[in-house]
């Protein structure tokens, strides 16, 4: 098979030209003396790694995807067993040391940037999504071990050599890097998925000073791993306002649990695998139920900081799902395109029938857009984390750039926070849409197992569900946007005026069209804020005018006050994603004029979509919200009161 990197011009564009290598290399090497002599040398080495992955996934994984799907994984005597094909793939990954890709050299790693790992994940997922998921729980967990240790202050640095001197979980990191172990992220419980405040797994500190975790976690990807990050309720947590200790999100803490130890007498399990799910797709990835019963655990950070640590891990994981979904989009598009070129109907290849050509063109356009968004989210997250790390390595002394760095961190954080839910939402939804289109373009054979496209459809279906469902991403994106406007209305008015000005007066007609997308997004946001505020204001009737500003700036009840905006959150998210892609591609074409056709294609697709979505936001919703309010006894009481 062709190398999955070399055969992908869009991916090569980022690695060869568009990624900000000067900054990424500088931030990754951090002035160490064991690094590359120049940026070019570093990028050449990165390219070798990506090419190696491109070849490996094309030759060693993609040809076996159907077999992996057929064989799956199984539970035998309380342990997950990999069939031979899958075991061989992971032996190969171990051999080429791919689990070491982004770890610092002093921890036995290759010290590659995070974006390289994400590019690798995209190519893995193009070959087989379930292999990618399991692969992700190796390096992903090793990096979380390091990041969490840095955050909690248990990593020390050799400032002169600009490297890590010691870190709390060095042994576990090495075990994972060598391929001998991996980990998992244990959050979901039978009654708590999206609603994390409902989590019930508990951790208690024993008189011997050891924390012990008790509870059940379900749907845990690669839950047969050794190192589990478990989020659990702790009674000693600092309570949030109005909550009893241990309640709500402030009552959650993060733990590292070693699920087993291997000794001369065999494996001793501290956490049990109670079952492995039979799933619609992702057959080569184990999805396990894990039972903890007074299982010894190490507290990560402070009691009550669990949600904070989980968000850090989830941010990275959501970007990971963005790239994973991109891999499935790429596989679907390529399968559909190849089939459409060779399948004839009514005198010509189906690729030349207008309807099919339109589908393929939209798939290609969307892939380029999602990749632009994915790169932006990934680079932003990487720079945020590396700037924070740099601040810690340098310490307060002699850090002349501290102020500038703080501003940079805040800027990257803001941007990444805005883009990540858009990426997770769009990429996951598009993976499902594109896989379905691939089935449709294949006609009858698309529905038959041996073509492999129905597998893509089954594999894609979980992407809008895990790592925060599409609805949760949309709610996050909407609340962030609306809160920003409520907190700083003047800034919003200024930006809206600037966008209207650009929409009329920019010299480049394409820039004017992009600005019009922004104007439409502002209109949608303004409408949602106005609706939300008018509801809030009606609740303030009869209160002194002087209290209104305070009430409007704070004291929002997300469940009550945002009902109208929540109804339209997905529509707003789709608009914001279209706008974010258009802006990213506009910036690209300013540097690389040959990218202009990519922007033209996106804007042509985005314009009617955005108009339609705006119309729905402006004109629909009242009837349904009326019905919901009538069915909600609390809301009826409030109305009456
Ligand atoms: C293959 C697979 C692998 C997984 N891997 C992991 C893992 O490694 N670790 C882990 O901890 N979990 C994992 N999960 C669990 C996954 O993260 C959850 O399934 C997901 O968070 C959704 O939770 P839920 O299933 O309880 O659905 P619910 O939260 O019950 O949601 C059901 C539906 O209601 C919607 N919904 C819920 N609340 C709202 C709201 N406020 N507004 C609007 N809509 C809402 C959701 O979007 C969804 O459509 C995995 C799941 C699968 C299927």
XYZ file of C-alpha atoms and ligand atoms in Angstrom:
694
model
C 0.000 0.000 0.000
C 1.077 3.595 -0.560
C 2.664 5.395 2.384
C -0.194 7.138 4.252
C 1.910 10.262 4.695
C 3.448 10.512 1.244
C 0.129 9.965 -0.548
C -1.549 12.815 1.362
C -0.746 16.253 -0.111
C -2.765 18.165 2.477
C -0.986 16.475 5.373
C 2.385 17.030 3.702
C 1.546 20.728 3.281
C 1.405 21.110 7.060
C 4.574 19.185 7.788
C 6.603 20.599 4.906
C 5.391 24.205 4.931
C 2.636 25.445 7.211
C 3.407 24.310 10.753
C 5.268 26.968 12.802
C 8.405 24.849 13.146
C 10.668 27.659 14.348
C 8.515 28.088 17.446
C 7.669 24.407 17.903
C 11.277 23.241 17.643
C 12.483 26.016 19.967
C 9.796 25.190 22.540
C 10.386 21.444 22.273
C 14.179 21.634 22.512
C 14.142 24.532 25.013
C 17.803 25.373 24.408
C 19.140 21.951 25.425
C 22.577 20.918 24.290
C 21.593 17.368 23.298
C 19.186 18.638 20.629
C 19.301 19.353 16.904
C 21.810 21.738 15.355
C 19.080 23.604 13.476
C 15.352 23.771 12.851
C 15.870 22.158 9.437
C 17.682 19.236 11.006
C 14.880 18.783 13.535
C 12.167 18.914 10.879
C 14.065 16.405 8.716
C 14.153 14.031 11.696
C 10.430 14.575 12.369
C 9.725 13.861 8.729
C 11.581 10.549 8.987
C 9.372 9.580 11.935
C 6.158 10.507 10.111
C 7.240 8.670 6.979
C 8.057 5.611 9.029
C 4.593 5.719 10.623
C 2.959 6.304 7.224
C 4.628 3.207 5.838
C 4.063 1.084 8.906
C 0.332 1.749 9.220
C -0.190 1.286 5.467
C 1.680 -2.022 5.348
C 1.207 -3.552 8.785
C -2.251 -2.364 9.890
C -4.511 -1.305 6.985
C -4.296 -4.642 5.114
C -5.430 -6.451 8.306
C -8.262 -4.087 9.284
C -11.025 -6.476 8.233
C -9.437 -9.384 10.065
C -8.969 -7.255 13.203
C -12.628 -6.307 12.983
C -13.625 -9.947 12.626
C -11.377 -11.357 15.373
C -11.947 -8.643 17.996
C -10.628 -9.129 21.536
C -11.904 -11.537 24.183
C -11.943 -11.978 27.943
C -10.421 -15.214 29.274
C -10.030 -15.936 32.988
C -10.403 -12.287 33.893
C -7.798 -11.056 31.380
C -8.209 -9.552 27.911
C -6.618 -11.619 25.161
C -5.452 -10.086 21.883
C -5.727 -12.276 18.790
C -2.464 -12.951 16.920
C -2.885 -10.245 14.257
C -3.364 -7.514 16.849
C -0.577 -8.803 19.088
C 1.795 -8.784 16.085
C 0.939 -5.163 15.329
C 1.763 -4.079 18.874
C 4.981 -6.121 18.828
C 5.950 -4.169 15.729
C 5.136 -0.814 17.357
C 7.260 -1.804 20.328
C 10.105 -2.785 18.008
C 10.210 0.621 16.296
C 9.781 2.329 19.696
C 6.793 4.416 18.671
C 5.562 4.664 22.263
C 8.537 6.921 22.968
C 7.749 9.524 20.337
C 7.033 12.642 22.429
C 8.697 11.832 25.741
C 11.742 13.942 26.656
C 15.134 12.363 25.871
C 16.091 12.128 29.538
C 13.071 9.812 29.986
C 14.148 7.668 27.060
C 11.985 9.479 24.523
C 12.521 10.914 21.036
C 11.445 14.403 22.161
C 9.152 14.922 19.154
C 6.484 17.639 19.246
C 2.917 16.672 20.226
C 1.632 17.642 16.767
C 3.727 14.843 15.263
C 2.009 12.329 17.519
C -1.390 13.658 16.419
C -0.410 13.342 12.756
C 0.603 9.754 13.527
C -2.782 9.178 15.193
C -4.589 10.395 12.086
C -2.677 7.913 9.939
C -3.249 5.077 12.441
C -6.993 5.793 12.389
C -7.049 5.841 8.611
C -5.650 2.295 8.795
C -7.836 1.146 11.705
C -9.574 3.318 14.296
C -9.525 0.725 17.053
C -5.768 0.137 16.755
C -5.315 3.900 16.983
C -7.407 4.074 20.145
C -5.349 1.434 21.898
C -2.082 2.974 20.641
C -3.267 6.314 22.095
C -3.531 4.815 25.576
C 0.200 4.126 25.619
C 1.951 7.413 24.920
C -1.142 9.429 25.890
C -1.034 8.012 29.414
C 2.774 8.294 29.693
C 2.517 11.983 28.784
C -0.339 12.486 31.255
C 1.827 10.934 34.003
C 4.554 13.449 33.237
C 2.217 16.424 32.806
C 0.331 15.708 36.028
C 3.555 15.326 37.960
C 4.783 18.670 36.583
C 1.450 20.310 37.486
C 1.383 18.969 41.043
C 5.023 19.966 41.574
C 6.550 16.485 41.949
C 8.902 16.881 38.971
C 12.261 18.564 39.482
C 14.355 20.260 36.823
C 18.025 20.704 36.064
C 17.797 24.368 35.103
C 21.226 24.680 33.505
C 20.795 21.653 31.266
C 17.099 22.541 30.696
C 15.929 19.039 31.394
C 13.915 17.019 33.869
C 15.990 15.818 36.815
C 13.362 13.543 38.380
C 9.676 12.854 38.048
C 7.230 11.036 40.317
C 6.157 8.262 37.968
C 9.422 7.736 36.043
C 9.208 3.925 36.364
C 5.643 3.758 35.060
C 6.557 6.095 32.190
C 9.469 3.838 31.211
C 7.296 0.727 31.431
C 4.758 2.313 29.088
C 7.422 3.735 26.756
C 8.951 0.269 26.404
C 5.554 -1.080 25.354
C 5.303 -3.426 28.354
C 2.319 -1.585 29.840
C -0.307 1.028 29.031
C -3.039 2.860 30.869
C -6.596 4.095 30.778
C -8.814 6.972 31.787
C -11.583 5.757 34.095
C -14.384 8.272 34.366
C -17.715 6.829 33.185
C -20.007 4.938 35.570
C -23.384 3.264 35.007
C -25.285 6.367 36.183
C -22.762 9.019 35.245
C -21.589 9.684 31.697
C -22.039 13.274 30.550
C -23.209 14.192 34.049
C -19.971 13.967 35.969
C -21.479 15.500 39.076
C -23.319 12.161 39.481
C -20.113 10.085 39.801
C -20.216 7.738 42.810
C -16.895 5.886 42.928
C -15.311 6.833 46.260
C -11.794 7.108 47.606
C -10.930 7.050 51.290
C -7.712 7.769 53.098
C -6.859 4.919 55.472
C -5.191 5.276 58.874
C -2.061 3.838 57.204
C -1.921 6.893 54.933
C -2.964 4.931 51.835
C -5.886 5.996 49.660
C -8.254 3.204 48.590
C -10.782 3.373 45.752
C -14.118 1.540 45.642
C -16.590 1.603 42.775
C -17.328 0.496 39.237
C -16.262 2.168 36.003
C -17.754 1.188 32.669
C -16.829 1.544 28.983
C -13.126 1.948 29.786
C -11.014 1.892 26.630
C -7.900 -0.264 27.099
C -9.129 -0.919 30.647
C -6.979 -4.065 30.703
C -3.990 -1.747 31.138
C -1.858 -1.421 34.243
C -2.061 2.302 35.006
C -5.539 3.729 35.517
C -6.329 7.387 36.071
C -9.474 7.091 38.164
C -11.691 9.991 39.111
C -13.374 9.439 42.464
C -15.326 11.239 45.147
C -13.400 12.254 48.291
C -15.136 13.325 51.476
C -12.315 15.612 52.481
C -12.685 17.736 49.359
C -12.925 21.486 49.715
C -16.649 21.967 49.166
C -17.964 24.346 46.576
C -20.395 26.972 47.764
C -23.609 25.404 49.047
C -22.357 21.821 48.752
C -21.613 19.267 51.376
C -18.032 17.919 51.343
C -17.534 15.392 48.557
C -20.480 16.618 46.470
C -20.570 18.008 42.929
C -17.541 18.544 40.689
C -15.505 20.134 43.497
C -15.785 16.853 45.406
C -13.852 14.882 42.806
C -10.202 13.914 43.064
C -7.832 12.222 40.636
C -6.043 8.979 41.466
C -3.502 6.755 39.836
C -4.342 3.100 40.372
C -2.036 0.242 39.516
C -4.491 -2.440 38.375
C -2.099 -5.369 38.809
C 1.419 -6.472 39.621
C 3.271 -9.227 37.824
C 5.509 -11.343 40.025
C 7.180 -14.751 40.017
C 3.889 -16.300 41.130
C 2.005 -14.714 38.212
C -0.303 -11.726 38.027
C -1.916 -10.301 41.149
C -4.886 -8.076 40.308
C -5.829 -5.105 42.494
C -8.680 -4.059 40.174
C -10.831 -6.616 38.382
C -11.981 -6.687 34.773
C -15.667 -7.565 35.166
C -16.429 -7.686 31.464
C -15.530 -6.589 27.945
C -18.239 -5.015 25.788
C -19.400 -6.444 22.473
C -19.561 -3.333 20.376
C -20.907 -2.085 17.061
C -17.358 -1.196 15.935
C -13.835 -0.671 17.285
C -13.513 -4.432 17.644
C -9.748 -4.451 18.149
C -10.017 -2.110 21.120
C -11.027 -3.516 24.505
C -13.831 -1.585 26.244
C -13.925 -2.881 29.799
C -15.898 -2.728 33.020
C -13.476 -2.271 35.910
C -14.302 -2.977 39.532
C -12.318 -1.385 42.352
C -12.741 -2.672 45.864
C -10.564 -0.980 48.454
C -7.949 -0.792 45.709
C -4.795 1.112 46.761
C -4.423 4.374 44.864
C -2.108 7.385 44.682
C -3.667 10.829 44.923
C -2.740 13.109 42.023
C -2.395 16.762 43.033
C -4.650 17.901 45.858
C -7.956 16.562 47.106
C -10.772 18.209 45.142
C -8.661 18.898 42.040
C -9.899 15.860 40.111
C -12.063 17.768 37.683
C -9.183 20.124 36.846
C -6.825 17.230 36.060
C -9.517 15.450 34.114
C -10.116 18.506 31.941
C -6.411 18.689 31.052
C -6.437 15.045 30.019
C -9.735 15.420 28.171
C -8.562 18.477 26.227
C -5.720 16.436 24.784
C -8.022 13.470 24.226
C -10.599 15.622 22.405
C -7.935 16.900 20.059
C -6.923 13.232 19.658
C -10.476 12.296 18.663
C -10.398 15.184 16.160
C -7.377 13.602 14.452
C -8.808 10.096 14.816
C -12.045 11.198 13.138
C -9.990 12.885 10.429
C -8.313 9.524 9.740
C -11.725 7.890 9.300
C -12.853 10.759 7.028
C -9.727 10.270 4.926
C -10.288 6.491 4.689
C -13.954 6.998 3.736
C -13.198 9.632 1.115
C -10.421 7.621 -0.477
C -12.464 4.400 -0.586
C -15.445 6.265 -2.071
C -13.338 8.126 -4.613
C -11.532 4.986 -5.792
C -14.766 3.037 -6.143
C -16.560 5.913 -7.911
C -13.744 6.077 -10.477
C -14.035 2.425 -11.441
C -17.765 1.736 -11.087
C -19.718 2.530 -14.246
C -23.395 3.403 -14.435
C -25.420 4.650 -17.388
C -22.457 5.046 -19.680
C -19.874 6.677 -17.388
C -18.026 6.219 -14.102
C -20.295 7.186 -11.206
C -17.651 9.767 -10.175
C -18.801 11.771 -13.201
C -22.455 11.706 -12.186
C -23.217 15.108 -10.712
C -24.680 13.884 -7.422
C -21.720 11.649 -6.654
C -19.214 14.286 -7.789
C -20.887 16.756 -5.432
C -20.611 14.362 -2.470
C -16.946 13.662 -3.167
C -16.157 17.348 -3.588
C -17.820 18.177 -0.283
C -15.939 15.368 1.487
C -12.608 16.623 0.149
C -13.442 20.216 1.101
C -14.521 19.236 4.608
C -11.386 17.157 5.216
C -9.157 20.137 4.391
C -11.259 22.328 6.699
C -11.208 19.880 9.611
C -7.463 19.418 9.244
C -6.921 23.201 9.402
C -8.973 23.310 12.608
C -7.202 20.255 14.042
C -3.735 21.715 13.448
C -4.773 25.000 15.058
C -6.148 23.278 18.178
C -3.157 20.981 18.456
C -0.462 23.631 18.022
C -2.292 25.931 20.459
C -2.489 23.198 23.104
C 1.137 22.220 22.572
C 2.409 25.793 22.889
C 0.294 26.402 25.996
C 1.714 23.338 27.725
C 5.284 23.968 26.624
C 5.246 27.622 27.672
C 3.946 26.539 31.081
C 6.682 23.928 31.272
C 9.319 26.484 30.268
C 8.158 28.767 33.082
C 8.612 25.902 35.549
C 12.001 24.853 34.193
C 13.331 28.398 34.381
C 11.702 29.156 37.725
C 11.094 32.681 38.973
C 14.772 33.634 39.080
C 16.208 35.193 35.976
C 12.979 34.744 34.089
C 13.055 38.042 32.241
C 10.310 36.997 29.880
C 7.766 35.991 32.517
C 5.230 38.714 31.670
C 5.421 38.141 27.928
C 5.124 34.386 28.474
C 2.043 34.801 30.655
C 0.369 36.843 27.929
C 1.282 34.216 25.329
C -0.049 31.386 27.506
C -3.327 33.251 28.025
C -3.652 33.896 24.282
C -3.007 30.271 23.288
C -5.310 28.997 26.044
C -8.146 31.262 24.950
C -7.830 30.237 21.325
C -7.447 26.505 22.042
C -10.412 26.547 24.406
C -12.520 28.113 21.663
C -11.380 25.788 18.874
C -11.203 22.377 20.634
C -14.967 21.766 21.099
C -15.554 22.935 17.516
C -12.970 20.424 16.290
C -14.272 17.531 18.387
C -17.847 18.296 17.340
C -17.252 18.769 13.633
C -14.673 16.046 13.044
C -16.726 13.402 14.870
C -19.982 14.327 13.126
C -18.266 14.451 9.735
C -16.610 11.053 10.294
C -20.088 9.536 10.603
C -21.418 11.495 7.625
C -18.467 10.627 5.391
C -18.475 6.942 6.319
C -22.206 6.813 5.517
C -21.552 8.523 2.201
C -18.794 6.023 1.442
C -21.331 3.216 1.990
C -23.861 5.045 -0.201
C -21.381 5.633 -3.014
C -20.505 1.923 -2.971
C -24.194 1.049 -3.408
C -25.086 -2.547 -2.498
C -21.509 -3.692 -2.002
C -21.050 -0.894 0.523
C -23.420 -2.774 2.788
C -21.393 -5.975 2.468
C -18.658 -6.658 4.996
C -15.793 -7.479 2.665
C -15.555 -3.989 1.139
C -14.691 -2.573 4.568
C -16.657 0.669 4.241
C -19.500 -0.515 6.480
C -16.787 -1.039 9.109
C -15.792 2.616 8.778
C -19.408 3.564 9.440
C -19.544 1.349 12.548
C -16.173 2.627 13.787
C -17.174 6.264 13.235
C -20.457 6.002 15.151
C -18.793 6.225 18.572
C -16.809 9.379 17.790
C -19.672 11.791 18.540
C -20.216 9.877 21.813
C -16.897 9.402 23.606
C -14.649 12.091 25.092
C -17.741 14.239 25.623
C -20.714 13.821 23.306
C -21.406 16.228 20.454
C -24.152 17.827 22.502
C -21.772 18.446 25.406
C -19.195 19.987 23.014
C -21.897 22.240 21.577
C -23.052 23.343 25.023
C -19.465 24.165 25.993
C -18.855 26.166 22.822
C -22.128 28.066 23.207
C -21.660 28.862 26.910
C -18.112 30.098 26.333
C -19.242 32.428 23.555
C -22.251 33.801 25.400
C -20.415 34.210 28.698
C -17.669 36.186 26.952
C -20.257 38.584 25.516
C -22.062 38.945 28.839
C -18.782 39.641 30.637
C -17.416 42.106 28.076
C -20.236 43.469 25.894
C -18.135 46.411 24.677
C -15.503 44.095 23.211
C -18.229 42.149 21.411
C -19.759 45.338 19.959
C -16.315 46.483 18.791
C -15.524 43.151 17.121
C -18.964 43.022 15.484
C -18.440 46.519 14.046
C -14.985 45.561 12.756
C -16.390 42.460 11.045
C -19.182 44.497 9.404
C -16.585 46.985 8.192
C -14.408 44.196 6.733
C -17.457 42.613 5.119
C -18.005 45.842 3.168
C -14.575 47.280 2.620
C -11.898 44.545 2.531
C -10.005 44.734 -0.761
C -10.078 41.005 -1.382
C -13.641 39.834 -2.204
C -12.863 36.510 -0.546
C -11.934 38.287 2.670
C -15.271 40.123 2.490
C -17.065 36.783 2.189
C -15.202 35.379 5.202
C -16.083 38.521 7.164
C -19.755 37.988 6.279
C -19.565 34.543 7.907
C -18.269 36.281 11.030
C -21.085 38.836 10.852
C -23.623 35.983 10.675
C -22.034 34.318 13.743
C -22.218 37.636 15.620
C -25.885 37.978 14.667
C -26.579 34.497 16.018
C -24.672 35.141 19.246
C -26.324 38.547 19.689
C -29.762 37.021 19.213
C -29.057 34.255 21.727
C -27.654 36.745 24.251
C -30.640 39.078 23.770
C -33.087 36.205 24.269
C -31.168 34.954 27.296
C -30.899 38.440 28.797
C -34.564 39.255 28.194
C -35.524 36.110 30.115
C -33.166 37.156 32.880
C -34.449 40.750 32.874
C -38.032 39.604 33.145
C -36.968 37.794 36.309
C -35.493 41.053 37.666
C -38.726 43.012 37.373
C -39.589 44.543 40.738
C -35.951 44.532 41.951
C -33.992 47.804 42.365
C -32.391 48.952 39.125
C -28.996 49.213 40.826
C -28.868 45.420 41.312
C -29.480 44.652 37.645
C -25.900 45.055 36.455
C -24.588 42.736 39.162
C -27.285 40.155 38.372
C -26.580 40.371 34.660
C -22.819 40.011 35.122
C -22.993 37.104 37.549
C -25.444 34.799 39.240
C -26.465 32.921 36.078
C -28.204 29.589 36.441
C -27.087 27.586 33.394
C -30.130 25.307 33.507
C -32.726 28.078 33.700
C -31.183 31.097 32.030
C -29.680 29.500 28.919
C -32.664 27.400 27.727
C -33.097 29.176 24.386
C -29.369 29.211 23.683
C -29.040 25.536 24.675
C -31.737 24.638 22.171
C -29.653 26.196 19.398
C -26.200 25.199 20.690
C -25.476 22.658 17.942
C -26.514 25.073 15.217
C -24.324 27.801 16.688
C -21.404 25.340 16.965
C -21.722 24.406 13.291
C -21.674 28.092 12.348
C -18.674 28.809 14.568
C -16.788 25.836 13.102
C -17.443 27.060 9.550
C -16.253 30.530 10.527
C -13.140 29.248 12.351
C -12.145 27.142 9.337
C -12.691 30.053 6.942
C -10.494 32.306 9.081
C -7.751 29.667 9.382
C -7.755 29.096 5.615
C -7.777 32.864 4.970
C -4.620 33.211 7.070
C -3.084 30.266 5.208
C -3.741 31.686 1.756
C -2.157 34.985 2.778
C 1.112 33.061 3.284
C 0.614 30.397 0.631
C -1.393 31.738 -2.333
C -1.749 28.209 -3.741
C -4.139 27.474 -0.839
C -6.712 29.950 -2.195
C -8.780 27.253 -3.984
C -9.129 25.388 -0.661
C -10.571 28.553 0.892
C -12.828 29.216 -2.119
C -14.268 25.685 -1.900
C -14.881 25.999 1.845
C -16.532 29.421 1.643
C -18.775 28.271 -1.196
C -20.022 25.382 0.972
C -20.112 27.373 4.222
C -22.127 30.390 3.029
C -25.494 28.691 2.401
C -25.024 26.480 5.487
C -24.435 29.468 7.733
C -27.419 31.382 6.272
C -29.683 28.381 6.873
C -28.435 27.848 10.430
C -28.788 31.544 11.270
C -32.334 31.542 9.964
C -33.206 28.600 12.190
C -31.677 30.270 15.237
C -33.531 33.517 14.563
C -36.918 32.027 13.770
C -37.438 28.701 15.548
C -37.564 27.320 19.059
C -40.331 29.159 20.916
C -42.937 26.449 20.401
C -40.710 23.632 21.646
C -39.453 25.648 24.616
C -43.075 26.454 25.515
C -43.892 22.730 25.459
C -40.822 21.910 27.578
C -41.676 24.611 30.116
C -45.250 23.361 30.352
C -43.946 19.862 31.077
C -41.500 21.116 33.749
C -43.250 21.665 37.096
C -40.357 23.815 38.458
C -40.503 26.155 35.474
C -44.296 26.463 35.751
C -43.915 27.381 39.419
C -41.323 30.028 38.570
C -43.640 31.508 35.926
C -46.511 31.615 38.396
C -44.264 33.129 41.106
C -16.395 2.547 22.728
C -16.457 3.442 23.908
C -15.279 3.775 24.549
C -15.312 4.583 25.702
N -14.148 4.853 26.367
C -14.197 5.487 27.577
C -13.034 5.615 28.389
O -11.922 5.234 28.013
N -13.172 6.180 29.612
C -14.364 6.639 30.080
O -14.424 7.122 31.200
N -15.486 6.546 29.325
C -15.437 5.972 28.093
N -16.577 5.842 27.333
C -17.825 6.382 27.838
C -18.238 7.660 27.107
O -17.346 8.703 27.411
C -19.698 7.976 27.527
O -20.502 6.988 26.926
C -20.103 9.368 27.099
O -19.475 10.333 27.912
C -21.621 9.576 27.192
O -22.106 9.199 28.447
P -23.371 8.204 28.554
O -23.083 7.016 27.721
O -23.669 8.014 29.983
O -24.540 8.991 27.854
P -25.484 10.129 28.542
O -24.620 11.073 29.278
O -26.559 9.444 29.279
O -26.048 10.806 27.262
C -27.079 10.246 26.455
C -27.479 11.287 25.419
O -27.983 12.460 26.072
C -27.256 13.596 25.672
N -27.122 14.504 26.812
C -26.699 14.228 28.061
N -26.716 15.336 28.821
C -27.152 16.341 28.031
C -27.389 17.743 28.222
N -27.139 18.351 29.375
N -27.867 18.459 27.168
C -28.098 17.879 25.973
N -27.895 16.564 25.746
C -27.419 15.813 26.751
C -25.904 13.080 25.206
O -25.295 13.983 24.290
C -26.318 11.768 24.550
O -26.759 12.030 23.252
C -16.559 5.080 26.164
C -17.729 4.763 25.485
C -17.702 3.959 24.385
C -18.987 3.609 23.701
